[in-house]
Structures are given as C-alpha cells and as structure tokens.
N, C-alpha and C. Protein backbone atom coordinates (compact mmCIF):
# COMPACT_ATOMS: atom_id res chain seq x y z
N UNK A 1 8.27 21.29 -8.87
CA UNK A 1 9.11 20.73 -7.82
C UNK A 1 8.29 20.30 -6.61
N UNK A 2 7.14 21.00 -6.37
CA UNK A 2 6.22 20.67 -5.43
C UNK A 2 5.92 19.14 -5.57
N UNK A 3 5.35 18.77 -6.65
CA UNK A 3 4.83 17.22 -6.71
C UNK A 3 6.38 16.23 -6.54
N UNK A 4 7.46 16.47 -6.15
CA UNK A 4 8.80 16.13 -6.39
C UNK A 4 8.76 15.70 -4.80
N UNK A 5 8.49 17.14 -3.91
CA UNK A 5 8.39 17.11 -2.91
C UNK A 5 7.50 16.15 -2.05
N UNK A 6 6.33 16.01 -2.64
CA UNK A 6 5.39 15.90 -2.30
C UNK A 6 5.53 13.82 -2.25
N UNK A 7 5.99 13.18 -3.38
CA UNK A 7 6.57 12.00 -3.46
C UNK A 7 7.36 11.57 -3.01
N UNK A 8 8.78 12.70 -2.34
CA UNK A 8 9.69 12.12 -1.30
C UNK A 8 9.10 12.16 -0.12
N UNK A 9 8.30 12.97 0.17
CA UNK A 9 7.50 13.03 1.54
C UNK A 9 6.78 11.20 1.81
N UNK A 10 5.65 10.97 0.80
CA UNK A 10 5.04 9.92 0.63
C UNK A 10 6.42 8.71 0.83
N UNK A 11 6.88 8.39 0.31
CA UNK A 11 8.04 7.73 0.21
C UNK A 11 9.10 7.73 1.58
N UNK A 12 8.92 8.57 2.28
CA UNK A 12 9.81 8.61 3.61
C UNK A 12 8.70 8.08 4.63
N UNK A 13 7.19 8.45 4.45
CA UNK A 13 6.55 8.31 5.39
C UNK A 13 6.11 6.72 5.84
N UNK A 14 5.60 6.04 3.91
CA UNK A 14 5.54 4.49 3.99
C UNK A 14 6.99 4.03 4.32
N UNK A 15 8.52 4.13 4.23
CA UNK A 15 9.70 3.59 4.79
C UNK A 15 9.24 3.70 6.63
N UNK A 16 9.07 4.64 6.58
CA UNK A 16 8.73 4.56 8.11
C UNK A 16 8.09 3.56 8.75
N UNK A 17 6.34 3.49 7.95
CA UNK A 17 5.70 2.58 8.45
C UNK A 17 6.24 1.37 8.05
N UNK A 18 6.85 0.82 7.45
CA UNK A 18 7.42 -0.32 6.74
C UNK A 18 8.38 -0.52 8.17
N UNK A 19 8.73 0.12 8.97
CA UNK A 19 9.92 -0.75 9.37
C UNK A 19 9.22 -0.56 10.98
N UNK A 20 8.34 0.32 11.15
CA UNK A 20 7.19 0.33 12.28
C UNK A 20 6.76 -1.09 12.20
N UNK A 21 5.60 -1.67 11.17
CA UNK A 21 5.27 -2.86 11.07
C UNK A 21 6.16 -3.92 11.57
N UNK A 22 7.13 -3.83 10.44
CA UNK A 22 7.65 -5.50 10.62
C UNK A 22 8.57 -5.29 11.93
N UNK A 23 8.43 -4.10 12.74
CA UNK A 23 9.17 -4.17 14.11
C UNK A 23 8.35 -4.82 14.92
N UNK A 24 6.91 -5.10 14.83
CA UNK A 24 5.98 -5.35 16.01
C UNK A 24 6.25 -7.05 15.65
N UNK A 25 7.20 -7.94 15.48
CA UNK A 25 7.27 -9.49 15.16
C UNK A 25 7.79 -9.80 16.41
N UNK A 26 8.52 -8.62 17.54
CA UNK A 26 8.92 -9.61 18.81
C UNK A 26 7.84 -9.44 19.61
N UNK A 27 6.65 -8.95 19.49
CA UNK A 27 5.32 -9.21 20.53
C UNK A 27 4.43 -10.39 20.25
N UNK A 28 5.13 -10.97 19.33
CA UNK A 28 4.30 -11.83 18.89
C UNK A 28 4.97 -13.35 19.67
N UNK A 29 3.86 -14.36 20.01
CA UNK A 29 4.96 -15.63 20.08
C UNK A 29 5.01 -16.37 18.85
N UNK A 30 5.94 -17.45 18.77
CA UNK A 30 6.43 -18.18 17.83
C UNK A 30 5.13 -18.58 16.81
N UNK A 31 4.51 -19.36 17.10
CA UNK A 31 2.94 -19.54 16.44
C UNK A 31 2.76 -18.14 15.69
N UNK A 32 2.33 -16.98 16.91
CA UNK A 32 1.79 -15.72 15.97
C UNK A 32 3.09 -15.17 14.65
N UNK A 33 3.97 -15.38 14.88
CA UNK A 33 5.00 -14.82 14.26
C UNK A 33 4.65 -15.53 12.65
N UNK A 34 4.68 -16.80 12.81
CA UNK A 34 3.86 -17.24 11.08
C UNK A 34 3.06 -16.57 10.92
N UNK A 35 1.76 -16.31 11.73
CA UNK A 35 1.02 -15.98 11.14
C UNK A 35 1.01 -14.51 10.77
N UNK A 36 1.42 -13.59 11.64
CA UNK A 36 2.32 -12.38 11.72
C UNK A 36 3.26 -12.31 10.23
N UNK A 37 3.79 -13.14 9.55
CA UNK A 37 4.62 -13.16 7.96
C UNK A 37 3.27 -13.85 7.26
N UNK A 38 2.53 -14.19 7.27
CA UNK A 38 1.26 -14.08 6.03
C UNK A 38 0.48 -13.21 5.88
N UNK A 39 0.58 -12.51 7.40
CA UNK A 39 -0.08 -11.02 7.09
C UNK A 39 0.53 -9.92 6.32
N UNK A 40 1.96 -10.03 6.52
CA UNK A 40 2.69 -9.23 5.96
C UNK A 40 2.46 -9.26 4.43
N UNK A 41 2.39 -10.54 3.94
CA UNK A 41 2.52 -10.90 2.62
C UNK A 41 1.13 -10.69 2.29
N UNK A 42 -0.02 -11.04 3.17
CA UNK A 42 -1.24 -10.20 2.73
C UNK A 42 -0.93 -9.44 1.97
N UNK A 43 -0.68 -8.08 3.30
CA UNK A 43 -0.90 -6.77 3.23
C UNK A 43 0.41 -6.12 2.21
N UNK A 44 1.25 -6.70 1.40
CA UNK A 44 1.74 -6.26 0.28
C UNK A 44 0.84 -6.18 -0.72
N UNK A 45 0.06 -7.56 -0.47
CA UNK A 45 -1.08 -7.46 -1.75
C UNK A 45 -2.19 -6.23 -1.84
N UNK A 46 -2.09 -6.45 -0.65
CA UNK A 46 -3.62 -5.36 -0.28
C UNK A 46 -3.11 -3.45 -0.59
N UNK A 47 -2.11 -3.59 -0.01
CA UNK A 47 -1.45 -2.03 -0.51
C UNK A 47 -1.24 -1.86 -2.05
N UNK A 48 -1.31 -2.74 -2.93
CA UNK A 48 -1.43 -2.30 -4.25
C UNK A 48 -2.88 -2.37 -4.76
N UNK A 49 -3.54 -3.26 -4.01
CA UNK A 49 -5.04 -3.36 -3.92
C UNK A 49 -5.65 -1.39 -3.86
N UNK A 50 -5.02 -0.97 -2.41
CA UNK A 50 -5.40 0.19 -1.78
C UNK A 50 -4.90 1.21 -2.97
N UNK A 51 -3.74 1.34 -3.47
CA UNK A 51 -3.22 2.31 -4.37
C UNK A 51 -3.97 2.52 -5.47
N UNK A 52 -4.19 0.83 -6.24
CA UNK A 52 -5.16 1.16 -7.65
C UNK A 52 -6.72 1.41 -7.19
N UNK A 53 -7.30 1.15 -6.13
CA UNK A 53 -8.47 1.65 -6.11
C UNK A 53 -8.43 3.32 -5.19
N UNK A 54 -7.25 3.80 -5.30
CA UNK A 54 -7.64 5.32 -4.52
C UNK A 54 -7.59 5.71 -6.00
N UNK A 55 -6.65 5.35 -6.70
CA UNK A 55 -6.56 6.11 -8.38
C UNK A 55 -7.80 6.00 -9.04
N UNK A 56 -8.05 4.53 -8.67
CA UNK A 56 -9.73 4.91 -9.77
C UNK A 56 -10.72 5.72 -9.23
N UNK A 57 -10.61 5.97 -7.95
CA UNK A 57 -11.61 6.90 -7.31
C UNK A 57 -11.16 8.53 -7.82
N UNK A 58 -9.65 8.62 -8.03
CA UNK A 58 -9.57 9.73 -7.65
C UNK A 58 -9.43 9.97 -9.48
N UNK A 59 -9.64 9.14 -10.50
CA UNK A 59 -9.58 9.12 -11.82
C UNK A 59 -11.61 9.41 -11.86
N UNK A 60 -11.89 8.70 -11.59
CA UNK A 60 -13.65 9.12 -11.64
C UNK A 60 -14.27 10.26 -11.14
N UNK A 61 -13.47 10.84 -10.16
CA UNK A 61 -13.89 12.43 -9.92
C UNK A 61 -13.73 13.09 -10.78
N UNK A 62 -12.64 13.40 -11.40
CA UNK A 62 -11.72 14.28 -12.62
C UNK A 62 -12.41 13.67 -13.89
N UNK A 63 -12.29 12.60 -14.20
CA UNK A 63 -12.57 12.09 -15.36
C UNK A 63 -14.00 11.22 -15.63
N UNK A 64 -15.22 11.56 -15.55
CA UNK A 64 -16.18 10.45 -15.54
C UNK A 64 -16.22 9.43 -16.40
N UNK A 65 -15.59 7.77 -16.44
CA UNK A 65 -15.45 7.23 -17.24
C UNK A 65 -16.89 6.32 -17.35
N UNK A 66 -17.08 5.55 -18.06
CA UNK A 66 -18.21 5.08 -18.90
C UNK A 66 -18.63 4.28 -17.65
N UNK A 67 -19.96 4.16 -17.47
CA UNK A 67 -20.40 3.75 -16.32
C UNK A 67 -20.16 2.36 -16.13
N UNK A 68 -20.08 1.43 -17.50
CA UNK A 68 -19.91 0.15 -17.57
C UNK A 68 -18.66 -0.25 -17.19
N UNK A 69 -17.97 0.70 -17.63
CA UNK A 69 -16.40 -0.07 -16.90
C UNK A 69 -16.35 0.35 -15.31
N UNK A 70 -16.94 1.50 -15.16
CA UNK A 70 -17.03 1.98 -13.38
C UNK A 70 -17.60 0.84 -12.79
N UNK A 71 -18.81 0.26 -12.93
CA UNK A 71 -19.57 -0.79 -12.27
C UNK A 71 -18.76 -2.20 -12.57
N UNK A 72 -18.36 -2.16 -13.57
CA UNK A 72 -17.25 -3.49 -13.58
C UNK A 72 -16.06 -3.34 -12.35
N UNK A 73 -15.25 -1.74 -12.41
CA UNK A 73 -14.44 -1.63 -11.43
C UNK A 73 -14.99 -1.82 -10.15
N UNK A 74 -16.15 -1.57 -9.90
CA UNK A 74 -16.69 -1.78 -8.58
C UNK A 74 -16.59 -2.82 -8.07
N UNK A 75 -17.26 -3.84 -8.76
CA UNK A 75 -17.27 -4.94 -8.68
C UNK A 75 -16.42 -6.24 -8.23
N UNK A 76 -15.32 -5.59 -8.90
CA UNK A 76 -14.22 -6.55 -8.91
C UNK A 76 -13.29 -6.08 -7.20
N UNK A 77 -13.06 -4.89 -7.27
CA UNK A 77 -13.11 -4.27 -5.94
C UNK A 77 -13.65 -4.81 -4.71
N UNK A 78 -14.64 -5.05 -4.84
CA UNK A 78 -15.79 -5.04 -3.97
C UNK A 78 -15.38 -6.74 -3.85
N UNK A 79 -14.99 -7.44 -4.63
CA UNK A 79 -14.38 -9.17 -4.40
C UNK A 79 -13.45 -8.92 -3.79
N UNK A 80 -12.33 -8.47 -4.27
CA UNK A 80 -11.09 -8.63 -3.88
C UNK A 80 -11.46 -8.20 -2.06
N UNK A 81 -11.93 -6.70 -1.99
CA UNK A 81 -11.95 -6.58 -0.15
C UNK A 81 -12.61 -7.54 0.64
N UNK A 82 -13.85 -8.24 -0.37
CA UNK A 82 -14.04 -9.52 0.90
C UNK A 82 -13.24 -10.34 0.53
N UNK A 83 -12.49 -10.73 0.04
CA UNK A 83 -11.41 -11.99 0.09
C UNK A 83 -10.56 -11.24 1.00
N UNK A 84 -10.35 -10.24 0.92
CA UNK A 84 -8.99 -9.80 1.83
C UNK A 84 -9.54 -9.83 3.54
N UNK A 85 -10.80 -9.82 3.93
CA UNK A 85 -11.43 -10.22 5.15
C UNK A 85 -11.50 -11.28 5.20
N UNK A 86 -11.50 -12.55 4.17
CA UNK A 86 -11.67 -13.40 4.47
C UNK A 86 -10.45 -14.26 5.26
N UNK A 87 -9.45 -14.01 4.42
CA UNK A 87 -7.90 -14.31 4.79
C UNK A 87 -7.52 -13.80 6.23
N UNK A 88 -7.79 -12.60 6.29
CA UNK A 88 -7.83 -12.06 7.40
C UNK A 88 -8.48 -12.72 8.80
N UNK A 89 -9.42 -13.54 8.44
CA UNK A 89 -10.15 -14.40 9.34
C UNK A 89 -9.69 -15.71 9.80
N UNK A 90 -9.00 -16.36 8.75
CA UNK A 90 -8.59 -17.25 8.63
C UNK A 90 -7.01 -17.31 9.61
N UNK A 91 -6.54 -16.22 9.41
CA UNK A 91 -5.06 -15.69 10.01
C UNK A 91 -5.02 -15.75 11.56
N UNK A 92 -6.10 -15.69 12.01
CA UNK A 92 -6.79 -15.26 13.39
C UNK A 92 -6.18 -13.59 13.63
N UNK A 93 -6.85 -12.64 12.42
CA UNK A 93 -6.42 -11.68 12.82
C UNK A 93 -6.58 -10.99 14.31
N UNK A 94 -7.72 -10.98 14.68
CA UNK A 94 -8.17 -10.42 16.22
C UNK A 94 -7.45 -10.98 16.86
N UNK A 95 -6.53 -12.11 16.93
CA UNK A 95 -5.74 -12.77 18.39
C UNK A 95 -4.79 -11.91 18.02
N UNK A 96 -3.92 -11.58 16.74
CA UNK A 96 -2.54 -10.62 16.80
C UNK A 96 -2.70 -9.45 16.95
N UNK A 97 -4.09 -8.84 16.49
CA UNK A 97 -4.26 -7.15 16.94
C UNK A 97 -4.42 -7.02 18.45
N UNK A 98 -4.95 -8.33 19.43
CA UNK A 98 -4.85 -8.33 20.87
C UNK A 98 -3.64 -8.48 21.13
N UNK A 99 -2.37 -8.91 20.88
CA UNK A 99 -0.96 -9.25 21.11
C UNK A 99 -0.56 -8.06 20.88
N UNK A 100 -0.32 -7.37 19.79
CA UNK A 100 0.07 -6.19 19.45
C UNK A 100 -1.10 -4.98 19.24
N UNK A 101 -1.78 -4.37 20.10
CA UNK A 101 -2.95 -3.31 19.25
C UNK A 101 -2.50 -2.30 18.46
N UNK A 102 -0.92 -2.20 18.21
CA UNK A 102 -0.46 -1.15 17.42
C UNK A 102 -0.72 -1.70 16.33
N UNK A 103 -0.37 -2.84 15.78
CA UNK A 103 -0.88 -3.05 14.77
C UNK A 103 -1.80 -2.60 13.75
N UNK A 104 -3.31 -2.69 14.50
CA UNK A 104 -4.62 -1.89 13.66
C UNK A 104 -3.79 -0.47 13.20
N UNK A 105 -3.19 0.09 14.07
CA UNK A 105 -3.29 1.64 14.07
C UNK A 105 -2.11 1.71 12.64
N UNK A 106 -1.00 0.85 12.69
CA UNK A 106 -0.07 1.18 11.57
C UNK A 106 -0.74 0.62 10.22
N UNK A 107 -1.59 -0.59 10.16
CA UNK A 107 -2.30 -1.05 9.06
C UNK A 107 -3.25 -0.01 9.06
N UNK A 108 -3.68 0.59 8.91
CA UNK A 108 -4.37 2.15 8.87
C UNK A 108 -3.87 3.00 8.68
N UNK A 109 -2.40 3.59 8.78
CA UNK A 109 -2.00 4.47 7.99
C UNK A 109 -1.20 3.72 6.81
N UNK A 110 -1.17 2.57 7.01
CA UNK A 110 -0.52 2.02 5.83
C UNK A 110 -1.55 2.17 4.42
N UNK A 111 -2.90 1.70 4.87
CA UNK A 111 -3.99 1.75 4.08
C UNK A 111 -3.94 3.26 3.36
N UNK A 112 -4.18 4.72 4.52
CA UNK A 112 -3.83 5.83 3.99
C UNK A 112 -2.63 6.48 2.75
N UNK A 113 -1.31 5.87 3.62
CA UNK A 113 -0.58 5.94 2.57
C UNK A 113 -0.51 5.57 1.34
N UNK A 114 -1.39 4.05 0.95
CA UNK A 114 -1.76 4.01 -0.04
C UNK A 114 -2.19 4.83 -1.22
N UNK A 115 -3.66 5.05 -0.08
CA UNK A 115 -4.40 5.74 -1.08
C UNK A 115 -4.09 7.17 -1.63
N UNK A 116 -2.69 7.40 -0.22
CA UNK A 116 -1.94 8.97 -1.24
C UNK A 116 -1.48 8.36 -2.38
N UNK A 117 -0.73 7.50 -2.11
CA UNK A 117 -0.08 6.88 -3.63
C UNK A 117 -0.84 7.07 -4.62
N UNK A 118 -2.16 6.87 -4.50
CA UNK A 118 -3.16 6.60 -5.88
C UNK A 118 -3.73 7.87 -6.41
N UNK A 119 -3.59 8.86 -5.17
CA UNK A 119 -3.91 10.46 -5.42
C UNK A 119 -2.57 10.95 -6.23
N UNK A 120 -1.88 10.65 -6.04
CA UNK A 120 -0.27 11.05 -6.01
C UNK A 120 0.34 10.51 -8.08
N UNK A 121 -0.32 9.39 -8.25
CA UNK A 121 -0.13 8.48 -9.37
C UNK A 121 -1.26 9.37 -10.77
N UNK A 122 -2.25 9.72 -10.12
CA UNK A 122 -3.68 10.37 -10.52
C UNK A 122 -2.73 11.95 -11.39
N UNK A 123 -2.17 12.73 -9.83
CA UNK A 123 -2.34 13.84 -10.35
C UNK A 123 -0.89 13.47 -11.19
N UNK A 124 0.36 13.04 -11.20
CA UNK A 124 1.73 12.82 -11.92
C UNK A 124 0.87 12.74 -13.55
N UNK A 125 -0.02 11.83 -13.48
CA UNK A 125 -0.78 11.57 -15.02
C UNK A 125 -1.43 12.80 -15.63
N UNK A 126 -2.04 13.73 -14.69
CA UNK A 126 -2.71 15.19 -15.25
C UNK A 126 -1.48 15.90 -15.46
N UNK A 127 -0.37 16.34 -14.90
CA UNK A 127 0.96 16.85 -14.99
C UNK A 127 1.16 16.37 -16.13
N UNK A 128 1.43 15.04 -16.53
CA UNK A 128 2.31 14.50 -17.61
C UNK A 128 2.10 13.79 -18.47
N UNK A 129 0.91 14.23 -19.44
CA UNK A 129 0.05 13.19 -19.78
C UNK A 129 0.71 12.25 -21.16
N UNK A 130 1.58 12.75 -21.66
CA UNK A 130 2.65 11.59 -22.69
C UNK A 130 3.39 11.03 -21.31
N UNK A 131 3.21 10.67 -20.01
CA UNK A 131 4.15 9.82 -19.88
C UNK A 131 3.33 8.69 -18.75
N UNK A 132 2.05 8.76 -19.10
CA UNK A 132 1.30 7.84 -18.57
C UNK A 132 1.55 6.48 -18.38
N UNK A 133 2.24 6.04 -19.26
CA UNK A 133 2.41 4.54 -18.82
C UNK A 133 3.18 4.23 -18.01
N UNK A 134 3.75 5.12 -17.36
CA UNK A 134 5.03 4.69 -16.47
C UNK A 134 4.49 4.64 -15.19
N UNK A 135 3.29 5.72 -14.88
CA UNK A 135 2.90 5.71 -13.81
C UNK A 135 3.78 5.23 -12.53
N UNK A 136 4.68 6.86 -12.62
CA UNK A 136 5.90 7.05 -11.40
C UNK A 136 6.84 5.60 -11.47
N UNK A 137 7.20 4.61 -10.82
CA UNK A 137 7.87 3.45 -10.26
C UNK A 137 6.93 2.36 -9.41
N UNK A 138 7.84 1.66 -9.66
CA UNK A 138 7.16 0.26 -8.72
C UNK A 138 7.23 0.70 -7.42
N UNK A 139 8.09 1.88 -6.67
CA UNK A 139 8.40 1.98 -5.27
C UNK A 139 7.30 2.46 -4.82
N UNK A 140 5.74 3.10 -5.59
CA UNK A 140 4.36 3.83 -5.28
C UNK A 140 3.55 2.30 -5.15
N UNK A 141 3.94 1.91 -5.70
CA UNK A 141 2.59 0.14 -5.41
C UNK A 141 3.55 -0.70 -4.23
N UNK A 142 4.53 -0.78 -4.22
CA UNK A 142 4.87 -2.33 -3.19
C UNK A 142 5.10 -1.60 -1.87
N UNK A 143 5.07 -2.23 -1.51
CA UNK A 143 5.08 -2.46 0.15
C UNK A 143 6.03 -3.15 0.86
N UNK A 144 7.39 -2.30 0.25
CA UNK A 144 8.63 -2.77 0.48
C UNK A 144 9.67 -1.62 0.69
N UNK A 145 10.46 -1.72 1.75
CA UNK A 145 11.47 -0.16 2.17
C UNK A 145 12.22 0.02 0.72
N UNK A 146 12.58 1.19 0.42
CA UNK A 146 13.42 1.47 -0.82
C UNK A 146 14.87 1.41 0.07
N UNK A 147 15.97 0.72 -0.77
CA UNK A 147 17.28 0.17 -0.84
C UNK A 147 18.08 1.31 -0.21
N UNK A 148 17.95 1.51 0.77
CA UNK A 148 19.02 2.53 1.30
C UNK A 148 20.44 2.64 0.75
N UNK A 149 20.95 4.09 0.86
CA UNK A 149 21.94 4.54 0.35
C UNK A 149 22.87 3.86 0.73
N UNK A 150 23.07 3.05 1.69
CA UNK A 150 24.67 3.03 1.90
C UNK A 150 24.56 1.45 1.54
N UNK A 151 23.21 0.67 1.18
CA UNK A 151 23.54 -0.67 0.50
C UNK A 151 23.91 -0.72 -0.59
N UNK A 152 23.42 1.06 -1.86
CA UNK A 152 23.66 0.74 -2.90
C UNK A 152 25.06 1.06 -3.17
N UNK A 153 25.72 1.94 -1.85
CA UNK A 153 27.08 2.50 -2.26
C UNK A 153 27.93 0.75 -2.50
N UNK A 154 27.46 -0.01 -1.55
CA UNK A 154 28.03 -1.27 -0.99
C UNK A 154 28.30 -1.86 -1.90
N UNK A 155 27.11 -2.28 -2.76
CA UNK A 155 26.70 -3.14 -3.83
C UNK A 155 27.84 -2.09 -4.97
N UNK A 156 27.97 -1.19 -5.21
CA UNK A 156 28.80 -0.86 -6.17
C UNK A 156 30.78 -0.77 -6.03
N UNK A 157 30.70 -0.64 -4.90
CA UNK A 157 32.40 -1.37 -4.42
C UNK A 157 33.17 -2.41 -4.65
C-alpha cells in the first residue's frame, strides 16, 4: 500500500505544479504568451523525455544492462537535451524567465517530479514483474492535470 501511497502523493504534487505553471500566462504580454504555449508544449515533451531517462538511470543501477545498448541510450539522450536547449533558445527563453522568474523554479521541480516518475515506474516493475508492460498509466509520462472528480461525475449525467 506504501507504493499506492507513494503514486498518489507523486500525482497530487505534478497536478499542483501543472496548474502553478500554466497560472504564470497573465505575467506574460501578448507576444510572450505564444511563446509562453510552445513552451508549454515543449515541456510536455521534455517531461516524458525526463521520466524515461530517470528510469534508465534508475534501471542501470539495479540492473547492469549491456554496455552497447547503455552507450546507445546515452547517446540518443544526450541529442534529444541539446535539441531541447536548442528550442529553448529559439523561444527567447531568458526574456520569459525575466518576465516571470518563477518560472525556472517550477520547471525544476517539474523536471524532479519527473524523474520520481521514472524512480516510481522502475521500482512498480521490481514489485510486479508479470506486469511490466503496462508500466503504471499514461498519467506518470504526460504533463497534463488528471480529470477531476466532479468533471467525470459531469460527463456521466
């Protein structure tokens, strides 16, 4: 029940930051505010980015897998984060972290929360090892609030 716990915790904490973030869109002006929604849409990408590479880290401690696929995982890793600086450059990220500086600070625990996800995804697989492919729900990778209760009561009326 602990790891039960331990996933509603994770799960209440990214809803949080999820609605922290996309609250900081009225510091922005009209101009930043586009660019302010491509970051967003970035950083959906990048939080599943952050999740599967905390798992492979936290899969290569526990499990030493064959060095050739490790250095392949590296690799590919190691592209994807400079593309994700690169975009980031392009966005004029430094003019919106000066508009808003909360920003950095919630994209930083957003990043964290991730990488619980990928700790979190890691150990569910040592717990449960016939049910590996499911690897928990889509609600541990996206970077999207889960459907509150009283929309789904709504939706069923």
């Amino acid at each position: 029940m602990s790891s039960q716990r331990k996933l509603n915790g994770y799960l209440e904490r990214k809803d949080s930051l999820i609605t922290q973030y996309r609250n900081l869109k009225s510091e922005f002006t009209p101009a930043q505010q586009a660019l302010f929604y491509i970051l967003i849409k970035l950083d959906e990408l990048v939080y599943e980015y952050h999740v599967c590479k905390s798992y492979l880290e936290t899969q290569q401690l526990t499990h030493k897998p064959p060095l050739d696929n490790l250095q392949e995982s590296q690799t590919k890793l190691k592209t994807i984060y400079e593309k994700i600086r690169q975009i980031e450059d392009e966005i004029y990220y430094d003019e919106l972290i000066t508009s808003a500086p909360r920003l950095s600070i919630i994209r930083k625990e957003i990043t964290e929360n991730a990488r619980e996800a990928g700790k979190i995804i890691h150990s569910y697989e040592v717990m449960n090892p016939k049910s590996t492919c499911h690897l928990l729900d889509n609600r541990v990778y996206e970077l999207k609030p889960r459907a509150s209760p009283k929309l789904k009561q709504e939706g069923k009326s």
